[in-house]
Amino acid sequence: MPLVFATNNPNKIAEIQNQLSEGYDFKSLKEIGCLEEIPETSGTIEGNARQKARYVKDNYGYDCFSEDTGLLIDALDDAPGVDTAHYAGPQRDATDNNQKVLQNLEDKAQRTARFKTVICLVRGDEEHFFEGICEGHIAAIPTGEDGFGYDPIFIPTEGDGRTFAQMNKTEKQAISHRGRAVRKLVEFLK
Ligand code: IMP
């Protein structure tokens, strides 16, 4: 039975591809003919992960996992949180989002933050959730060329002072929210 990864984000696919164990028939949304935008309207990170996986199971019949990620900044009362993708507006632009975070933190001494990823696996009648958290802080200015989204302004605590955007995929995955959540999923699938 194929297992679908319910995302159209090529960055996410690239990040988790080498973590997924062999022996599974993984399929993308494109491969099952799901080209429409899947709603993410639940209001929580967990709820959005579940909503996307359920959408695929209910409409296409495939077992499926989906993930949703949010950036939670302490000095901004855990914003952008569930609004992480469109923090600076519906254009969902990473540069705009990063600028808005930096502006909102201009007068704040505290810059601690965390990324949270929730994966929801819908397999048959079962639903399983896997969470990954990565603690860190927001940089003063965007730095680095790799990665995506908020990577240029996020400095993980377990790293060496570089932003995620200054790390290669392997370095990022070893300590990242998504890396952690995917490792839990892979363990479960074994
Ligand atoms: P979503 O989970 O696809 O809804 O993504 C939420 C938002 O978080 C988007 O703006 C992504 O670009 C951003 N995002 C998700 N994962 C990461 C990451 O690993 N690093 C930086 N930004 C991320």
PDB file of N, CA, C and O and ligand atoms in Angstrom, residues 7 9 12 15 40 52 67-71 81-82 84-86 92 94 97 115 117 148-152 154 164 172 176-178, ligand 1:
ATOM      1  N   THR A   7       2.474  17.062   0.792  1.00  0.00           N
ATOM      2  CA  THR A   7       3.000  18.417   0.677  1.00  0.00           C
ATOM      3  C   THR A   7       3.369  18.694  -0.767  1.00  0.00           C
ATOM      4  O   THR A   7       3.709  17.769  -1.507  1.00  0.00           O
ATOM      5  N   ASN A   9       5.551  21.276  -1.066  1.00  0.00           N
ATOM      6  CA  ASN A   9       6.734  22.093  -0.788  1.00  0.00           C
ATOM      7  C   ASN A   9       7.995  21.290  -1.122  1.00  0.00           C
ATOM      8  O   ASN A   9       8.352  20.352  -0.397  1.00  0.00           O
ATOM      9  N   LYS A  12      10.577  20.783   1.667  1.00  0.00           N
ATOM     10  CA  LYS A  12      10.261  19.765   2.676  1.00  0.00           C
ATOM     11  C   LYS A  12      10.531  18.367   2.126  1.00  0.00           C
ATOM     12  O   LYS A  12      11.058  17.508   2.814  1.00  0.00           O
ATOM     13  N   GLU A  15      14.182  17.718   2.143  1.00  0.00           N
ATOM     14  CA  GLU A  15      14.737  17.516   3.488  1.00  0.00           C
ATOM     15  C   GLU A  15      14.454  16.129   4.032  1.00  0.00           C
ATOM     16  O   GLU A  15      15.288  15.526   4.684  1.00  0.00           O
ATOM     17  N   GLU A  40      -6.017  24.440   5.059  1.00  0.00           N
ATOM     18  CA  GLU A  40      -5.321  24.436   6.360  1.00  0.00           C
ATOM     19  C   GLU A  40      -6.011  25.467   7.229  1.00  0.00           C
ATOM     20  O   GLU A  40      -5.520  26.572   7.385  1.00  0.00           O
ATOM     21  N   LYS A  52      -4.694  18.032   6.618  1.00  0.00           N
ATOM     22  CA  LYS A  52      -4.096  17.732   5.315  1.00  0.00           C
ATOM     23  C   LYS A  52      -4.038  16.222   5.072  1.00  0.00           C
ATOM     24  O   LYS A  52      -4.331  15.741   3.972  1.00  0.00           O
ATOM     25  N   GLU A  67       2.731  17.150   7.308  1.00  0.00           N
ATOM     26  CA  GLU A  67       3.349  17.879   8.412  1.00  0.00           C
ATOM     27  C   GLU A  67       3.008  19.343   8.348  1.00  0.00           C
ATOM     28  O   GLU A  67       2.753  19.893   7.273  1.00  0.00           O
ATOM     29  N   ASP A  68       2.960  19.952   9.529  1.00  0.00           N
ATOM     30  CA  ASP A  68       2.759  21.398   9.600  1.00  0.00           C
ATOM     31  C   ASP A  68       3.793  21.948  10.574  1.00  0.00           C
ATOM     32  O   ASP A  68       4.104  21.320  11.575  1.00  0.00           O
ATOM     33  N   THR A  69       4.320  23.112  10.227  1.00  0.00           N
ATOM     34  CA  THR A  69       5.393  23.700  11.036  1.00  0.00           C
ATOM     35  C   THR A  69       5.047  25.128  11.400  1.00  0.00           C
ATOM     36  O   THR A  69       4.499  25.864  10.586  1.00  0.00           O
ATOM     37  N   GLY A  70       5.389  25.510  12.620  1.00  0.00           N
ATOM     38  CA  GLY A  70       5.200  26.901  13.042  1.00  0.00           C
ATOM     39  C   GLY A  70       6.440  27.408  13.765  1.00  0.00           C
ATOM     40  O   GLY A  70       7.187  26.629  14.370  1.00  0.00           O
ATOM     41  N   LEU A  71       6.660  28.717  13.671  1.00  0.00           N
ATOM     42  CA  LEU A  71       7.731  29.376  14.422  1.00  0.00           C
ATOM     43  C   LEU A  71       7.071  30.104  15.596  1.00  0.00           C
ATOM     44  O   LEU A  71       6.162  30.920  15.385  1.00  0.00           O
ATOM     45  N   GLY A  81       3.383  31.472  14.969  1.00  0.00           N
ATOM     46  CA  GLY A  81       2.601  30.274  15.286  1.00  0.00           C
ATOM     47  C   GLY A  81       1.902  29.668  14.087  1.00  0.00           C
ATOM     48  O   GLY A  81       2.525  29.386  13.069  1.00  0.00           O
ATOM     49  N   VAL A  82       0.600  29.525  14.216  1.00  0.00           N
ATOM     50  CA  VAL A  82      -0.146  28.871  13.133  1.00  0.00           C
ATOM     51  C   VAL A  82      -0.208  29.765  11.882  1.00  0.00           C
ATOM     52  O   VAL A  82      -0.534  29.293  10.787  1.00  0.00           O
ATOM     53  N   THR A  84       2.424  31.179  10.554  1.00  0.00           N
ATOM     54  CA  THR A  84       3.815  31.301  10.128  1.00  0.00           C
ATOM     55  C   THR A  84       3.966  31.492   8.619  1.00  0.00           C
ATOM     56  O   THR A  84       4.754  32.318   8.168  1.00  0.00           O
ATOM     57  N   ALA A  85       3.183  30.772   7.819  1.00  0.00           N
ATOM     58  CA  ALA A  85       3.350  30.825   6.355  1.00  0.00           C
ATOM     59  C   ALA A  85       2.955  32.192   5.793  1.00  0.00           C
ATOM     60  O   ALA A  85       3.571  32.670   4.844  1.00  0.00           O
ATOM     61  N   HIS A  86       1.939  32.808   6.381  1.00  0.00           N
ATOM     62  CA  HIS A  86       1.432  34.070   5.807  1.00  0.00           C
ATOM     63  C   HIS A  86       1.502  35.206   6.822  1.00  0.00           C
ATOM     64  O   HIS A  86       0.620  36.060   6.856  1.00  0.00           O
ATOM     65  N   ARG A  92       2.668  35.110   1.121  1.00  0.00           N
ATOM     66  CA  ARG A  92       3.487  34.041   1.710  1.00  0.00           C
ATOM     67  C   ARG A  92       4.953  34.162   1.312  1.00  0.00           C
ATOM     68  O   ARG A  92       5.590  33.172   0.923  1.00  0.00           O
ATOM     69  N   ALA A  94       8.865  34.737   1.921  1.00  0.00           N
ATOM     70  CA  ALA A  94       9.801  34.496   3.025  1.00  0.00           C
ATOM     71  C   ALA A  94      10.543  35.769   3.441  1.00  0.00           C
ATOM     72  O   ALA A  94      10.722  36.031   4.639  1.00  0.00           O
ATOM     73  N   ASN A  97       8.194  37.914   5.404  1.00  0.00           N
ATOM     74  CA  ASN A  97       7.959  37.313   6.726  1.00  0.00           C
ATOM     75  C   ASN A  97       9.135  37.571   7.657  1.00  0.00           C
ATOM     76  O   ASN A  97       8.964  37.948   8.825  1.00  0.00           O
ATOM     77  N   PHE A 115      11.041  26.311  16.683  1.00  0.00           N
ATOM     78  CA  PHE A 115      10.253  25.749  15.593  1.00  0.00           C
ATOM     79  C   PHE A 115       9.550  24.515  16.115  1.00  0.00           C
ATOM     80  O   PHE A 115      10.151  23.719  16.854  1.00  0.00           O
ATOM     81  N   THR A 117       7.286  21.220  14.637  1.00  0.00           N
ATOM     82  CA  THR A 117       6.710  20.450  13.528  1.00  0.00           C
ATOM     83  C   THR A 117       5.819  19.367  14.099  1.00  0.00           C
ATOM     84  O   THR A 117       6.204  18.685  15.057  1.00  0.00           O
ATOM     85  N   PHE A 148      15.233  27.485   3.571  1.00  0.00           N
ATOM     86  CA  PHE A 148      14.051  28.188   3.064  1.00  0.00           C
ATOM     87  C   PHE A 148      13.343  28.867   4.229  1.00  0.00           C
ATOM     88  O   PHE A 148      13.742  28.723   5.387  1.00  0.00           O
ATOM     89  N   GLY A 149      12.288  29.614   3.893  1.00  0.00           N
ATOM     90  CA  GLY A 149      11.442  30.224   4.917  1.00  0.00           C
ATOM     91  C   GLY A 149      12.226  31.096   5.892  1.00  0.00           C
ATOM     92  O   GLY A 149      12.952  32.020   5.489  1.00  0.00           O
ATOM     93  N   TYR A 150      12.114  30.790   7.155  1.00  0.00           N
ATOM     94  CA  TYR A 150      12.732  31.592   8.220  1.00  0.00           C
ATOM     95  C   TYR A 150      14.163  31.150   8.540  1.00  0.00           C
ATOM     96  O   TYR A 150      14.762  31.643   9.490  1.00  0.00           O
ATOM     97  N   ASP A 151      14.716  30.229   7.764  1.00  0.00           N
ATOM     98  CA  ASP A 151      16.060  29.706   8.050  1.00  0.00           C
ATOM     99  C   ASP A 151      17.122  30.811   8.202  1.00  0.00           C
ATOM    100  O   ASP A 151      17.989  30.695   9.069  1.00  0.00           O
ATOM    101  N   PRO A 152      17.092  31.895   7.394  1.00  0.00           N
ATOM    102  CA  PRO A 152      18.154  32.909   7.520  1.00  0.00           C
ATOM    103  C   PRO A 152      18.135  33.679   8.840  1.00  0.00           C
ATOM    104  O   PRO A 152      19.114  34.338   9.180  1.00  0.00           O
ATOM    105  N   PHE A 154      16.991  32.174  11.895  1.00  0.00           N
ATOM    106  CA  PHE A 154      16.863  31.274  13.053  1.00  0.00           C
ATOM    107  C   PHE A 154      18.202  30.622  13.377  1.00  0.00           C
ATOM    108  O   PHE A 154      18.792  29.931  12.544  1.00  0.00           O
ATOM    109  N   PHE A 164      20.176  28.411  10.400  1.00  0.00           N
ATOM    110  CA  PHE A 164      19.866  27.218   9.591  1.00  0.00           C
ATOM    111  C   PHE A 164      20.264  27.432   8.129  1.00  0.00           C
ATOM    112  O   PHE A 164      20.649  26.491   7.435  1.00  0.00           O
ATOM    113  N   LYS A 172      21.407  20.593   9.233  1.00  0.00           N
ATOM    114  CA  LYS A 172      20.112  21.101   9.719  1.00  0.00           C
ATOM    115  C   LYS A 172      19.251  19.954  10.249  1.00  0.00           C
ATOM    116  O   LYS A 172      18.698  20.034  11.341  1.00  0.00           O
ATOM    117  N   SER A 176      17.102  19.704  13.638  1.00  0.00           N
ATOM    118  CA  SER A 176      15.910  20.516  13.343  1.00  0.00           C
ATOM    119  C   SER A 176      14.622  19.855  13.838  1.00  0.00           C
ATOM    120  O   SER A 176      14.550  18.646  14.059  1.00  0.00           O
ATOM    121  N   HIS A 177      13.618  20.683  13.999  1.00  0.00           N
ATOM    122  CA  HIS A 177      12.242  20.275  14.308  1.00  0.00           C
ATOM    123  C   HIS A 177      11.759  19.182  13.348  1.00  0.00           C
ATOM    124  O   HIS A 177      11.277  18.147  13.762  1.00  0.00           O
ATOM    125  N   ARG A 178      11.925  19.409  12.035  1.00  0.00           N
ATOM    126  CA  ARG A 178      11.428  18.438  11.057  1.00  0.00           C
ATOM    127  C   ARG A 178      12.237  17.145  11.123  1.00  0.00           C
ATOM    128  O   ARG A 178      11.685  16.052  11.068  1.00  0.00           O
TER     129      ARG A 178
HETATM  130  P1  IMP B   1       3.887  25.116   6.425  1.00  0.00           P
HETATM  131  O1  IMP B   1       4.147  24.077   7.463  1.00  0.00           O
HETATM  132  O2  IMP B   1       4.211  24.608   5.057  1.00  0.00           O
HETATM  133  O3  IMP B   1       2.533  25.737   6.557  1.00  0.00           O
HETATM  134  O4  IMP B   1       4.965  26.228   6.653  1.00  0.00           O
HETATM  135  C1  IMP B   1       4.779  27.266   7.562  1.00  0.00           C
HETATM  136  C2  IMP B   1       5.799  28.331   7.339  1.00  0.00           C
HETATM  137  O5  IMP B   1       6.967  27.981   8.044  1.00  0.00           O
HETATM  138  C3  IMP B   1       6.238  28.652   5.927  1.00  0.00           C
HETATM  139  O6  IMP B   1       6.428  30.043   5.833  1.00  0.00           O
HETATM  140  C4  IMP B   1       7.557  27.943   5.798  1.00  0.00           C
HETATM  141  O7  IMP B   1       8.412  28.603   4.886  1.00  0.00           O
HETATM  142  C5  IMP B   1       8.075  28.035   7.197  1.00  0.00           C
HETATM  143  N1  IMP B   1       8.911  26.882   7.521  1.00  0.00           N
HETATM  144  C6  IMP B   1       8.515  25.587   7.602  1.00  0.00           C
HETATM  145  N2  IMP B   1       9.557  24.809   7.914  1.00  0.00           N
HETATM  146  C7  IMP B   1      10.631  25.640   8.018  1.00  0.00           C
HETATM  147  C8  IMP B   1      12.000  25.399   8.301  1.00  0.00           C
HETATM  148  O8  IMP B   1      12.458  24.273   8.494  1.00  0.00           O
HETATM  149  N3  IMP B   1      12.789  26.488   8.322  1.00  0.00           N
HETATM  150  C9  IMP B   1      12.326  27.757   8.092  1.00  0.00           C
HETATM  151  N4  IMP B   1      11.070  28.025   7.816  1.00  0.00           N
HETATM  152  C10 IMP B   1      10.212  26.959   7.781  1.00  0.00           C
END
